Each structure stands twice: as C-alpha cells, then as structure tokens.
Coordinates of C-alpha atoms and ligand atoms in Angstrom, one line a residue:
X179 CA -110.5 27.6 -41.3
X180 CA -108.7 25.7 -44.1
X181 CA -108.8 26.8 -47.7
X182 CA -109.6 24.0 -50.0
X183 CA -107.7 23.3 -53.3
X184 CA -107.4 20.5 -55.7
X185 CA -103.6 21.0 -55.9
X186 CA -101.2 22.8 -53.6
X187 CA -97.7 23.4 -55.1
X188 CA -94.9 24.0 -52.6
X189 CA -92.2 26.1 -54.3
X190 CA -92.6 28.7 -57.0
X191 CA -89.4 28.0 -59.1
X192 CA -89.6 26.8 -62.7
X193 CA -90.8 23.4 -61.6
X194 CA -93.5 24.7 -59.2
X195 CA -94.8 27.7 -61.1
X196 CA -95.1 25.8 -64.3
X197 CA -96.9 22.9 -62.6
X198 CA -99.3 25.3 -61.0
X199 CA -100.1 27.0 -64.3
X200 CA -100.6 23.7 -66.1
X201 CA -102.8 22.3 -63.4
X202 CA -104.9 25.5 -63.4
X203 CA -105.2 25.3 -67.2
X204 CA -106.6 21.8 -66.8
X205 CA -109.4 23.2 -64.7
X206 CA -108.2 22.5 -61.2
X207 CA -108.3 24.9 -58.2
X208 CA -104.6 25.5 -57.5
X209 CA -102.5 27.2 -54.9
X210 CA -98.7 27.9 -55.0
X211 CA -96.7 28.6 -51.8
X212 CA -93.3 30.2 -52.2
X213 CA -91.1 31.9 -49.6
X214 CA -88.5 33.8 -51.8
X215 CA -88.5 37.5 -51.1
X216 CA -86.9 40.6 -52.5
X217 CA -84.7 42.7 -50.1
X218 CA -87.8 44.8 -49.5
X219 CA -89.7 41.7 -48.4
X220 CA -91.9 41.4 -51.5
X221 CA -92.6 38.1 -53.2
X222 CA -90.0 37.1 -55.8
X223 CA -91.5 34.2 -57.7
X224 CA -89.3 32.1 -60.0
X225 CA -87.0 30.4 -57.4
X226 CA -83.3 29.9 -57.8
X227 CA -83.6 30.1 -61.6
X228 CA -85.1 33.5 -61.8
X229 CA -83.6 35.1 -58.7
X230 CA -80.0 33.8 -58.4
X231 CA -79.5 31.3 -61.3
X232 CA -80.4 31.1 -64.9
X233 CA -81.7 34.6 -65.5
X234 CA -79.3 36.8 -63.7
X235 CA -76.3 34.7 -64.8
X236 CA -77.3 35.1 -68.4
X237 CA -77.8 38.8 -67.9
X238 CA -74.3 39.2 -66.6
X239 CA -72.9 36.8 -69.2
X240 CA -74.4 39.1 -71.9
X241 CA -73.2 42.3 -70.4
X242 CA -69.6 41.0 -69.9
X243 CA -69.6 39.5 -73.4
X244 CA -70.6 42.9 -74.8
X245 CA -67.7 44.4 -73.0
X246 CA -65.3 41.7 -74.2
X247 CA -66.5 42.3 -77.8
X248 CA -65.9 46.1 -77.4
X249 CA -62.5 45.5 -75.9
X250 CA -61.2 42.8 -78.1
X251 CA -63.6 42.1 -81.0
X252 CA -64.7 45.4 -82.5
X253 CA -61.3 46.5 -83.9
X254 CA -61.3 43.7 -86.4
X255 CA -64.6 45.0 -87.7
X256 CA -63.1 48.5 -88.2
X257 CA -64.8 49.9 -85.1
X258 CA -62.7 51.9 -82.8
X259 CA -63.7 52.4 -79.2
X260 CA -62.2 55.0 -77.0
X261 CA -62.6 55.5 -73.2
X262 CA -64.1 52.0 -72.7
X263 CA -64.9 51.4 -69.1
X264 CA -67.0 49.0 -67.0
X265 CA -69.7 50.4 -64.6
X266 CA -70.2 47.3 -62.5
X267 CA -73.0 49.0 -60.3
X268 CA -75.0 49.7 -63.5
X269 CA -74.4 46.2 -64.9
X270 CA -75.7 44.8 -61.6
X271 CA -78.7 47.1 -61.6
X272 CA -79.6 46.0 -65.1
X273 CA -79.3 42.4 -64.0
X274 CA -81.6 43.1 -61.1
X275 CA -84.2 44.8 -63.4
X276 CA -84.2 41.7 -65.6
X277 CA -84.8 39.5 -62.6
X278 CA -87.7 41.8 -61.3
X279 CA -89.3 41.7 -64.8
X280 CA -89.4 37.9 -64.6
X281 CA -90.6 37.9 -61.0
X282 CA -93.5 40.2 -62.0
X283 CA -94.2 38.2 -65.1
X284 CA -94.9 35.0 -63.0
X285 CA -97.2 36.9 -60.7
X286 CA -99.1 38.1 -63.7
X287 CA -99.3 34.6 -65.1
X288 CA -100.7 33.4 -61.8
X289 CA -103.4 36.0 -61.9
X290 CA -104.2 35.2 -65.6
X291 CA -104.5 31.5 -64.8
X292 CA -106.3 32.0 -61.5
X293 CA -103.5 30.3 -59.4
X294 CA -103.8 31.5 -55.7
X295 CA -100.4 32.6 -54.4
X296 CA -99.4 32.4 -50.8
X297 CA -96.1 34.1 -49.7
X298 CA -94.4 32.1 -47.0
X299 CA -92.9 28.7 -46.1
X300 CA -95.1 25.7 -46.8
X301 CA -95.0 22.5 -44.7
X302 CA -97.0 19.4 -44.3
X303 CA -99.4 19.4 -41.3
X304 CA -101.1 16.1 -41.7
X305 CA -102.8 14.0 -44.3
X306 CA -103.4 10.7 -46.1
X307 CA -105.1 9.4 -49.3
X308 CA -108.2 11.4 -48.3
X309 CA -106.4 14.7 -48.5
X310 CA -103.5 16.8 -47.1
X311 CA -103.1 19.9 -45.0
X312 CA -100.3 22.3 -45.8
X313 CA -99.5 25.1 -43.3
X314 CA -98.1 28.4 -44.6
X315 CA -95.8 30.4 -42.3
X316 CA -94.6 33.9 -43.2
X317 CA -96.3 36.9 -44.8
X318 CA -99.4 34.8 -45.4
X319 CA -100.4 32.6 -42.4
X320 CA -102.9 29.9 -43.7
X321 CA -103.7 26.3 -43.7
X322 CA -104.5 24.9 -47.1
X323 CA -106.3 21.7 -47.8
X324 CA -105.4 19.8 -50.9
X325 CA -106.2 16.5 -52.7
X326 CA -102.8 16.6 -54.3
X327 CA -99.5 18.2 -53.3
X328 CA -96.6 18.9 -55.6
X329 CA -93.3 19.5 -53.8
X330 CA -91.0 21.7 -55.9
X331 CA -88.7 23.2 -53.2
X332 CA -85.5 23.2 -55.3
X333 CA -81.9 23.2 -54.1
X334 CA -79.3 25.3 -52.3
X335 CA -75.6 25.7 -52.8
X336 CA -73.3 23.2 -51.1
X337 CA -70.5 24.8 -48.9
X338 CA -67.0 23.4 -48.5
X339 CA -66.9 21.6 -45.1
X340 CA -65.9 24.1 -42.4
X341 CA -66.1 27.1 -44.8
X342 CA -69.6 28.7 -44.6
X343 CA -70.6 31.3 -47.2
X344 CA -70.5 34.9 -46.0
X345 CA -71.2 36.3 -49.5
X346 CA -68.5 38.9 -49.0
X347 CA -65.3 36.9 -49.3
X348 CA -66.6 33.3 -49.7
X349 CA -69.4 33.4 -52.3
X350 CA -72.2 31.1 -53.3
X351 CA -74.0 31.7 -56.6
X352 CA -76.0 34.6 -55.1
X353 CA -72.8 36.3 -54.0
X354 CA -71.0 35.5 -57.3
X355 CA -73.8 37.4 -59.1
X356 CA -73.4 40.5 -57.0
X357 CA -69.7 41.3 -56.6
X358 CA -69.7 45.1 -56.3
X359 CA -66.3 45.6 -58.0
X360 CA -64.3 43.5 -60.4
X361 CA -62.0 41.5 -58.1
X362 CA -58.3 41.6 -58.9
X363 CA -57.8 37.9 -58.0
X364 CA -60.9 35.6 -58.1
X365 CA -60.7 32.0 -57.0
X366 CA -63.3 29.5 -58.0
X367 CA -63.7 26.1 -56.4
X368 CA -65.4 23.7 -58.9
X369 CA -65.0 23.7 -62.7
X370 CA -68.7 22.8 -63.1
X371 CA -71.4 24.8 -64.8
X372 CA -71.6 27.6 -62.2
X373 CA -67.8 27.8 -61.9
X374 CA -67.3 28.1 -65.6
X375 CA -70.1 30.6 -66.2
X376 CA -69.3 32.9 -63.3
X377 CA -65.6 32.6 -63.8
X378 CA -66.2 33.7 -67.4
X379 CA -68.2 36.8 -66.4
X380 CA -65.5 38.1 -64.1
X381 CA -62.6 37.0 -66.3
X382 CA -64.1 39.1 -69.2
X383 CA -64.4 42.1 -66.9
X384 CA -60.7 41.8 -66.0
X385 CA -60.3 39.5 -63.0
X386 CA -57.4 37.1 -62.8
X387 CA -59.4 33.8 -62.4
X388 CA -58.1 30.6 -61.0
X389 CA -60.4 27.5 -61.0
X390 CA -59.6 24.7 -58.6
X391 CA -61.3 21.4 -59.5
X392 CA -61.1 18.1 -57.6
X393 CA -61.6 15.7 -60.5
X394 CA -58.6 14.9 -62.7
X395 CA -60.7 15.2 -65.8
X396 CA -62.2 18.5 -67.1
X397 CA -66.0 18.5 -67.7
X398 CA -66.5 14.7 -67.6
X399 CA -70.2 15.1 -68.3
X400 CA -69.5 16.6 -71.7
X401 CA -68.3 14.7 -74.8
X402 CA -64.5 14.2 -74.4
X403 CA -63.6 16.0 -77.6
X404 CA -65.8 19.0 -76.7
X405 CA -64.3 19.1 -73.2
X406 CA -60.8 19.0 -74.6
X407 CA -61.5 21.9 -77.0
X408 CA -63.2 23.9 -74.1
X409 CA -60.3 23.4 -71.8
X410 CA -57.9 24.7 -74.5
X411 CA -60.1 27.8 -75.2
X412 CA -60.9 28.7 -71.6
X413 CA -57.2 28.4 -70.8
X414 CA -56.4 30.7 -73.7
X415 CA -58.9 33.2 -72.4
X416 CA -56.8 33.4 -69.2
X417 CA -58.7 31.1 -66.8
X418 CA -56.1 29.1 -65.0
X419 CA -57.8 25.7 -64.5
X420 CA -56.1 23.3 -62.1
X421 CA -57.5 19.8 -62.1
X422 CA -57.1 17.0 -59.5
X423 CA -56.7 19.4 -56.5
X424 CA -57.7 18.7 -52.9
X425 CA -58.6 21.7 -50.8
X426 CA -57.2 21.3 -47.3
X427 CA -57.9 24.6 -45.7
X428 CA -59.7 27.9 -46.4
X429 CA -59.3 31.0 -44.3
X430 CA -61.1 34.2 -45.0
X431 CA -60.0 37.5 -43.4
X432 CA -59.7 40.6 -45.6
X433 CA -58.7 38.1 -48.4
X434 CA -59.2 34.4 -48.9
X435 CA -56.3 32.0 -48.5
X436 CA -56.8 28.5 -50.0
X437 CA -54.4 25.7 -49.1
X438 CA -54.6 22.7 -51.4
X439 CA -52.6 19.8 -52.8
X440 CA -52.1 19.9 -56.6
X441 CA -52.5 16.9 -59.0
X442 CA -49.1 15.7 -58.1
X443 CA -50.0 15.8 -54.4
X444 CA -47.7 18.8 -53.7
X445 CA -48.9 21.3 -51.1
X446 CA -49.9 24.7 -52.6
X447 CA -51.3 28.0 -51.3
X448 CA -53.2 30.7 -53.2
X449 CA -54.6 34.1 -52.0
X450 CA -57.7 35.6 -53.6
X451 CA -59.8 38.8 -53.1
X452 CA -62.9 36.6 -53.4
X453 CA -63.6 32.9 -53.6
X454 CA -66.7 31.5 -55.4
X455 CA -67.5 28.0 -54.2
X456 CA -69.5 26.1 -56.8
X457 CA -69.3 22.4 -55.9
X458 CA -72.9 21.3 -56.5
X459 CA -76.2 21.8 -54.8
X460 CA -78.2 20.1 -52.1
X461 CA -82.0 19.5 -52.1
X462 CA -84.3 21.8 -50.0
X463 CA -86.3 19.6 -47.7
X464 CA -85.9 21.5 -44.4
X465 CA -89.2 23.0 -43.2
X466 CA -91.4 20.6 -45.2
X467 CA -92.1 18.6 -42.0
X468 CA -91.3 15.6 -44.2
X469 CA -90.3 13.3 -41.4
X470 CA -93.6 13.8 -39.4
X471 CA -95.7 12.7 -42.4
X472 CA -93.3 9.9 -43.4
X473 CA -92.2 11.5 -46.8
X474 CA -89.3 9.3 -47.9
X475 CA -85.9 10.7 -48.8
X476 CA -83.2 8.8 -50.7
X477 CA -79.7 8.2 -49.4
X478 CA -78.5 11.5 -50.8
X479 CA -81.3 13.5 -49.2
X480 CA -83.4 14.0 -52.3
X481 CA -87.2 13.2 -52.1
X482 CA -87.5 9.7 -53.4
X483 CA -89.7 9.4 -56.5
X484 CA -90.6 6.9 -59.1
X485 CA -90.2 7.7 -62.8
X486 CA -93.6 9.5 -62.8
X487 CA -92.5 11.7 -59.9
X488 CA -94.7 9.9 -57.3
X489 CA -93.4 9.9 -53.8
X490 CA -94.1 7.2 -51.2
X491 CA -97.2 9.1 -49.9
X492 CA -100.5 9.0 -51.7
X493 CA -101.2 12.0 -54.0
X494 CA -97.9 13.6 -53.0
X495 CA -95.6 14.3 -56.0
X496 CA -92.1 15.9 -56.2
X497 CA -90.3 17.5 -59.1
X498 CA -87.3 19.5 -60.1
X499 CA -84.0 19.9 -58.2
X500 CA -85.4 18.3 -55.1
X501 CA -85.6 14.9 -56.9
X502 CA -83.1 12.8 -58.8
X503 CA -81.9 13.8 -62.3
X504 CA -80.1 16.8 -63.8
X505 CA -80.5 20.1 -61.9
X506 CA -81.9 22.0 -64.9
X507 CA -84.8 24.5 -65.1
X508 CA -86.3 22.9 -68.2
X509 CA -86.1 19.4 -66.7
X510 CA -88.1 20.8 -63.6
X511 CA -90.6 22.4 -66.0
X512 CA -91.1 19.3 -68.0
X513 CA -91.7 17.3 -64.8
X514 CA -94.1 20.0 -63.6
X515 CA -96.3 19.8 -66.8
X516 CA -96.2 15.9 -66.8
X517 CA -97.3 15.7 -63.1
X518 CA -100.1 18.3 -63.6
X519 CA -101.3 16.2 -66.5
X520 CA -101.1 12.9 -64.6
X521 CA -103.2 14.4 -61.8
X522 CA -105.8 15.4 -64.4
X523 CA -105.8 11.8 -65.6
X524 CA -103.9 12.6 -68.8
X525 CA -100.7 11.3 -70.1
X526 CA -97.5 12.9 -68.8
X527 CA -94.1 12.3 -70.4
X528 CA -90.5 13.3 -69.8
X529 CA -87.8 11.9 -72.1
X530 CA -84.6 12.2 -70.1
X531 CA -82.6 11.2 -73.1
X532 CA -83.6 14.3 -75.0
X533 CA -83.0 16.9 -72.2
X534 CA -80.5 19.3 -73.6
X535 CA -77.6 20.7 -71.6
X536 CA -76.1 24.2 -72.3
X537 CA -73.1 25.9 -70.7
X538 CA -73.3 29.6 -71.6
X539 CA -69.6 30.4 -71.8
X540 CA -67.9 31.8 -74.9
X541 CA -67.9 29.6 -76.9
X542 CA -71.2 28.1 -75.7
X543 CA -71.3 24.4 -75.2
X544 CA -74.5 22.4 -75.8
X545 CA -75.4 18.8 -76.1
X546 CA -78.2 16.2 -76.1
X547 CA -78.2 12.4 -75.9
X548 CA -75.1 10.3 -75.6
X549 CA -71.4 11.2 -75.6
X550 CA -68.8 9.2 -77.5
X551 CA -67.5 7.9 -74.2
X552 CA -71.0 6.7 -73.1
X553 CA -71.5 4.9 -76.4
X554 CA -68.1 3.2 -76.2
X555 CA -68.8 2.1 -72.6
X556 CA -72.3 0.8 -73.7
X557 CA -70.7 -1.1 -76.6
X558 CA -72.9 0.7 -79.2
X559 CA -71.5 0.9 -82.7
X560 CA -71.8 4.4 -84.0
X561 CA -70.6 6.8 -86.7
X562 CA -69.5 10.3 -85.9
X563 CA -69.8 13.3 -88.2
X564 CA -68.0 16.5 -87.3
X565 CA -68.1 19.9 -89.0
X566 CA -66.0 22.9 -87.8
X567 CA -67.4 26.5 -87.7
X568 CA -64.2 27.5 -89.4
X569 CA -65.7 26.2 -92.6
X570 CA -69.1 27.9 -92.1
X571 CA -69.7 31.2 -94.0
X572 CA -71.9 32.8 -91.4
X573 CA -69.4 32.1 -88.6
X574 CA -66.7 33.7 -90.7
X575 CA -68.9 36.8 -91.2
X576 CA -69.7 36.9 -87.5
X577 CA -66.0 36.7 -86.7
X578 CA -66.5 33.7 -84.5
X579 CA -65.2 30.5 -86.0
X580 CA -64.3 28.6 -82.8
X581 CA -65.6 25.1 -82.3
X582 CA -67.6 22.5 -84.1
X583 CA -70.8 20.5 -84.4
X584 CA -70.6 16.7 -83.9
X585 CA -73.4 14.2 -84.5
X586 CA -73.3 10.6 -83.4
X587 CA -75.5 8.1 -85.2
X588 CA -76.2 4.4 -84.8
X589 CA -73.8 2.6 -87.3
X590 CA -76.6 0.3 -88.4
X591 CA -79.8 2.3 -88.4
X592 CA -78.3 5.9 -88.7
X593 CA -80.6 7.0 -85.9
X594 CA -79.2 10.1 -84.1
X595 CA -77.9 9.1 -80.6
X596 CA -76.2 12.3 -79.6
X597 CA -75.4 15.9 -80.8
X598 CA -72.6 18.1 -79.4
X599 CA -71.9 21.7 -80.2
X600 CA -69.2 24.0 -79.0
X601 CA -69.2 27.3 -80.8
X602 CA -71.4 30.4 -81.5
X603 CA -75.0 30.1 -80.5
X604 CA -74.7 26.5 -79.5
X605 CA -77.6 27.1 -77.1
X606 CA -79.9 27.7 -80.0
X607 CA -78.4 25.3 -82.5
X608 CA -78.9 22.3 -80.2
X609 CA -82.7 22.6 -80.5
X610 CA -82.7 21.2 -84.0
X611 CA -81.0 18.0 -82.7
X612 CA -83.5 17.8 -79.8
X613 CA -86.4 17.9 -82.2
X614 CA -84.7 15.3 -84.5
X615 CA -84.1 12.9 -81.6
X616 CA -87.6 13.3 -80.3
X617 CA -88.9 12.2 -83.7
X618 CA -86.4 9.3 -83.9
X619 CA -84.7 10.9 -86.9
X620 CA -81.7 9.6 -88.7
X621 CA -78.6 11.7 -89.4
X622 CA -79.6 11.5 -93.1
X623 CA -82.9 13.3 -92.2
X624 CA -81.0 16.3 -91.0
X625 CA -78.7 16.1 -94.1
X626 CA -81.7 16.1 -96.4
X627 CA -83.4 19.2 -94.8
X628 CA -82.9 22.6 -96.4
X629 CA -81.1 24.9 -94.1
X630 CA -81.0 28.7 -94.7
X631 CA -77.8 30.1 -96.1
X632 CA -75.7 31.6 -94.7
X633 CA -76.6 30.3 -91.2
X634 CA -74.8 28.6 -88.3
X635 CA -77.4 25.9 -88.6
X636 CA -75.7 24.7 -91.8
X637 CA -73.0 23.3 -89.6
X638 CA -75.5 20.9 -88.2
X639 CA -76.5 19.8 -91.7
X640 CA -72.9 19.4 -92.6
X641 CA -72.2 17.4 -89.5
X642 CA -75.1 15.1 -90.5
X643 CA -73.5 14.8 -94.0
X644 CA -70.2 14.0 -92.4
X645 CA -71.8 11.0 -90.7
X646 CA -72.1 9.6 -94.2
X647 CA -68.7 11.0 -95.2
X648 CA -70.1 13.4 -97.8
X649 CA -69.7 16.9 -96.5
X650 CA -70.1 19.6 -99.2
X651 CA -68.1 22.4 -97.7
X652 CA -65.1 20.7 -96.2
Ligands
FAD965 P1 -85.9 26.3 -57.5 O1 -85.8 27.1 -58.7 O2 -84.8 26.2 -56.5 O3 -87.2 26.9 -56.7 C1 -87.7 26.4 -55.5 C2 -88.5 27.4 -54.8 O4 -89.1 26.9 -53.7 C3 -87.6 28.6 -54.3 O5 -88.3 29.8 -54.6 C4 -87.6 28.4 -52.8 O6 -87.5 29.6 -52.0 C5 -89.0 27.7 -52.6 N1 -89.1 26.9 -51.4 C6 -88.2 26.0 -50.9 N2 -88.7 25.4 -49.8 C7 -89.9 26.0 -49.6 C8 -90.9 25.8 -48.6 N3 -90.9 24.9 -47.6 N4 -92.0 26.6 -48.7 C9 -92.2 27.6 -49.7 N5 -91.2 27.7 -50.6 C10 -90.1 27.0 -50.6 N6 -80.6 25.7 -65.2 C11 -80.9 25.8 -66.5 O7 -81.6 25.0 -67.0 N7 -80.3 26.8 -67.3 C12 -79.5 27.7 -66.8 O8 -79.0 28.5 -67.5 C13 -79.2 27.6 -65.4 N8 -78.4 28.5 -64.8 C14 -78.1 28.4 -63.5 C15 -77.2 29.3 -62.9 C16 -76.9 29.3 -61.6 C17 -75.9 30.3 -61.0 C18 -77.5 28.3 -60.7 C19 -77.3 28.3 -59.3 C20 -78.4 27.4 -61.3 C21 -78.7 27.4 -62.6 N9 -79.6 26.5 -63.3 C22 -79.8 26.6 -64.6 C23 -80.3 25.5 -62.5 C24 -81.7 26.0 -62.2 O9 -81.7 27.2 -61.5 C25 -82.4 24.9 -61.3 O10 -82.3 23.6 -62.0 C26 -83.9 25.3 -61.2 O11 -84.1 26.5 -60.6 C27 -84.7 24.2 -60.4 O12 -86.0 24.6 -60.4 P2 -86.9 24.1 -59.1 O13 -88.3 24.7 -59.4 O14 -86.8 22.7 -58.9 O15 -86.3 24.8 -57.8
NAI966 P1 -71.7 21.0 -60.9 O1 -72.1 19.7 -60.4 O2 -71.9 21.4 -62.3 O3 -70.1 21.2 -60.7 C1 -69.4 21.1 -59.4 C2 -68.0 20.8 -59.7 O4 -67.3 21.0 -58.4 C3 -67.7 19.4 -60.2 O5 -66.8 19.5 -61.3 C4 -67.1 18.7 -59.0 O6 -66.1 17.7 -59.3 C5 -66.4 19.9 -58.3 N1 -66.1 19.7 -56.9 C6 -66.9 19.1 -56.0 N2 -66.4 19.1 -54.7 C7 -65.2 19.8 -54.9 C8 -64.2 20.2 -54.0 N3 -64.2 19.9 -52.7 N4 -63.1 20.8 -54.4 C9 -63.0 21.1 -55.8 N5 -63.9 20.8 -56.7 C10 -65.0 20.1 -56.2 O7 -72.3 22.0 -59.8 P2 -72.4 23.6 -59.9 O8 -71.5 24.2 -60.8 O9 -72.4 24.0 -58.4 O10 -73.9 23.8 -60.4 C11 -75.0 23.2 -59.8 C12 -76.0 22.8 -60.8 O11 -76.7 23.9 -61.3 C13 -75.4 22.1 -62.0 O12 -75.5 20.7 -61.7 C14 -76.3 22.4 -63.1 O13 -77.2 21.4 -63.3 C15 -77.0 23.7 -62.6 N6 -76.6 24.8 -63.5 C16 -76.9 24.8 -64.8 C17 -76.5 25.8 -65.6 C18 -76.9 25.7 -67.0 O14 -77.8 24.9 -67.4 N7 -76.3 26.5 -67.9 C19 -75.7 26.9 -65.1 C20 -75.4 26.8 -63.7 C21 -75.8 25.8 -63.0

C-alpha cells in the first residue's frame, strides 16, 4: 500500500531537509527520503554538507588553526607553550562528534515539524500531473505517493580520468577529512575551494603541501586583487601552488606519483604520501529512475530547471547541487524554502546576485556581487573603495592585520555592486554587505551607519567612505 503525502523530498542535505521543514511549516504532509548512513548503518541526515563537507571541514579548519596559533601566534602575546603536539586521532574524533550532533539535530527537527523520514534510496516509479509514486529501497522499503516531488540529491566528487578514489592514497573530500596521520608530502589537484581549505588544514598541521591547478590564473572566480593577495599569502604559508599544469599520469602504489607538464609545457614528476583530488563535483542523478519518467537533464548532467526550480515534469522540482548555479549549502537552502513556498501558493524568491561566497582559509576570503573584472567586462562604470586591516585597531589588537575590505559602487548612483573581503572573520563581515545589497543600499548608506569601535566591521565602513575618497583612519 502506498503512503500518501503532499510533498516527497528526495535527499536530506541542506537543500532537501530545509525544503521539507518549510513545507511542513506551511501545513503540508511531508516525507523526506535520504540514503546517507553512518559506518554503523544509522541514518546520517544533512547530506554532503553535514557529513563530508561544510561542517567537518570547518571543524578541522578550527582545530588546525588553533594549533597554528599555539605554534606560531601565541609567543607574540607573551604566551609560552611547551610540549605542543598534535593528536590527529582526537582531532578527527572531535570532528566526527560535531558531525553527529548535526545529524541528530536534523532528525530532531524532522520530529518537531512532523516530517516523516524514510531511510533509503528514493526513485521515481511512475506518475503524471495527477501525482507521483516514489519507491524507497534500503532500510525502509516503501512506496510513497505525492502530489509534489522535490529532488535534492546533491553532488559527488569528480575523479581524474583513469584514477579512481581509494581514500587511502587518492582521496576525495571524504578521505581528505579523515587522513589518520599528518602526511609528510601531500599533493592536491585543484586550487579550488576544497583544495585550498583542505590544503590549509594539513599544511597547518605540518604537511608539505603542493597544489597542482590546471588553470593559468589563481582563483578566477574571486576579485583579481583578492586572488593576488591570497596567492601571495598562501605561498608564504608554505603551500606550493603550481598553475597551468596538465596531469598526464597518476600511479598509486605505497605512494602516489603524479606526472604532469608545468606551465611552460615541461614534463615534471612529483611523489606524495597522499593525493587529494578536488577538481569539482558531479550531480547525483543515478538511481532516481529519471530516464524512465522522462526527467530532463541538461548537457552537463544536471537536472534541467527554470529559474523557479521547476523541472520539465509537472509538480516535480529540483534544487541545490543537482541543478545549475553555485554548489553552496546556503544556495540549496534558499532554493528549498522558495520551492516549498511556491508549492503552497506563496511567493518564493532567490536573488543569485546576493549569494555570498566564503573560503574558510586563513585569511578568510568572502565576497558578494560583482568582481572588478566582471564590471569591467560588462562596461559598468564603478568606483572602488578599499581599506586595509592594517589600519584597523581591532585587527591590530587581535594580531591579525592581513588583507583588506573592498567595496564596488555604481559611479553614478553609488549603489553597491560588490563587496570583497580578505582578512580576519571575512565570513562574518560579508553579511553586512549582503544585507546592504538586498536593500539596494548605496556605499554612502554603510558609511553613514554607526559601527562599534573597536571592531573589524569598521573596515567595511571605512571601505564605504573610501568609495567617496574620505576615509577617516587612513
Ligand atoms: P547534498 O548535501 O549533497 O545532499 C544530498 C543528499 O541526498 C545526500 O544525503 C545523498 O546521500 C542523498 N541522496 C542522493 N541521491 C539519493 C536518492 N536517490 N535517494 C535518497 N537519497 C539520495 N558549501 C557551503 O555553502 N559552505 C561550505 O563551507 C562548504 N564546504 C564544503 C566543503 C567540502 C569539503 C565540500 C565537498 C562541499 C562543501 N560545500 C560548502 C558545498 C555543500 O556541501 C553543498 O553545496 C551542499 O551540500 C549541497 O546541498 P544539497 O542538499 O544540494 O546536496
Ligand atoms: P572547484 O570548482 O571550486 O575547484 C576545482 C578546481 O580544480 C578548479 O580551480 C579547476 O580549474 C581545477 N581543475 C579541474 N580539473 C583539473 C585537472 N584535471 N587538473 C588540475 N586542476 C583541475 O571545486 P572543488 O574545490 O572540488 O569544490 C566543489 C564545490 O564545493 C565548489 O564549487 C564549492 O561550491 C563547494 N565548496 C564550497 C566551500 C565553501 O563554500 N567554503 C568549501 C568547499 C567546497
């Protein structure tokens, strides 16, 4: 017998679980199907983000940063540390505990909001505008009937052709978060977000880190000035970043040997104890039975959706990493809320121009809106205001004066078009710029707002003042 629901969500990552909760809040009968499990076979809600992404990476980034402070930063504050050592096993156990707390938190939220959870793989059985049947295979064997289906199946790491992940020598993000001992020589393929964050973790703990990146430009998605500063700082930290490389061969046997050509086309060879491959992610559509029901994929294999996350099938929606757009947890969540509201007949809205990006390295990098290179390409006249943390009292007191804040505003209207931060707590500081942009604020609006002293946020105000060439502290 089928169990009837208004909405069935396939996938319990940040896109799916948030969509399920919002739909339940709006009075609908909701089920969520997710197949992720702990090593003991228990449900582990939260998807990539909670299990092998955002949360565990931030736990290890924090642990390794604490170690780096103790090793290199405390002395300046007059604090002496003796017998400093890293207990990797304990660090990993703490990370796992943080993950489990989040897994359990989502199960609790499902109970609180009366979302029915089914543990297993969900796939389309049949359906049309009159309703859909979703089969669940796994711990829970069921057939669920639904008026609406939200597909939120996420993404998986892309492997180098001919080099499968074994998570012992050749690691994906899951393996990179669980290396049992600090590797002496760590190779990373891809200087993207995963490569830089995971490279930072193991570099801080003592690995010799080499990052091999195919593109000739470092971090082309970020503002050029920020990327240049980041490259300089990461190189100074000891990460050897090689751009414009082409990997020709990888062999893994006791150690990993990577053959590649460098930016000048010269053949090179490097040996590593472990190799992290972080070259992007692919959408998860296997097992959905998409072809049988005619669910359309785009040319890159993502589920094809319109700007409201509608697929080609009636009452079937798709959100998060499995559809176009940035692969970010908060983007998935926003789409989840918007779709739940659209199903309930309400307004749903995602403004892609105000989705912030954060890279949790040290220094952190965060931005929202346009970069200078985008504005130049688009022929938009703008004014830039920059303020360095070197001139910020709180940053000096913290002992972290790296980086700057940069605001980009329309030359004619002063409306903020982009904000870029590289420096301490960039992940938190960017929120002010996001709010300002959502409200269509001008740079002058930020310049006129009272910011607490001493605080890092004063750098945002000063950058806004710099747009009008009237900084007070520089
Ligand atoms: P997912 O989180 O991938 O969840 C999909 C879920 O669906 C999974 O549980 C999967 O098992 C399940 N599933 C798939 N197919 C089926 C099926 N047929 N039936 C049942 N269940 C199924 N983003 C940020 O915004 N901030 C960060 O700091 C950040 N850090 C990251 C660090 C790393 C190392 C990685 C790899 C990613 C990081 N991301 C970060 C990206 C973020 O994890 C993703 O953008 C986010 O998880 C996407 O959410 P989602 O709900 O679309 O998919
Ligand atoms: P990415 O797209 O950020 O970076 C991949 C990098 O690998 C690119 O620079 C690309 O040019 C390079 N590359 C591709 N093929 C290559 C090859 N054959 N040889 C060498 N280099 C190659 O992808 P990544 O780092 O795997 O992360 C996946 C996604 O997860 C990101 O797009 C991001 O959205 C998300 N994420 C977000 C985080 C955050 O918000 N802080 C943290 C980690 C991941």
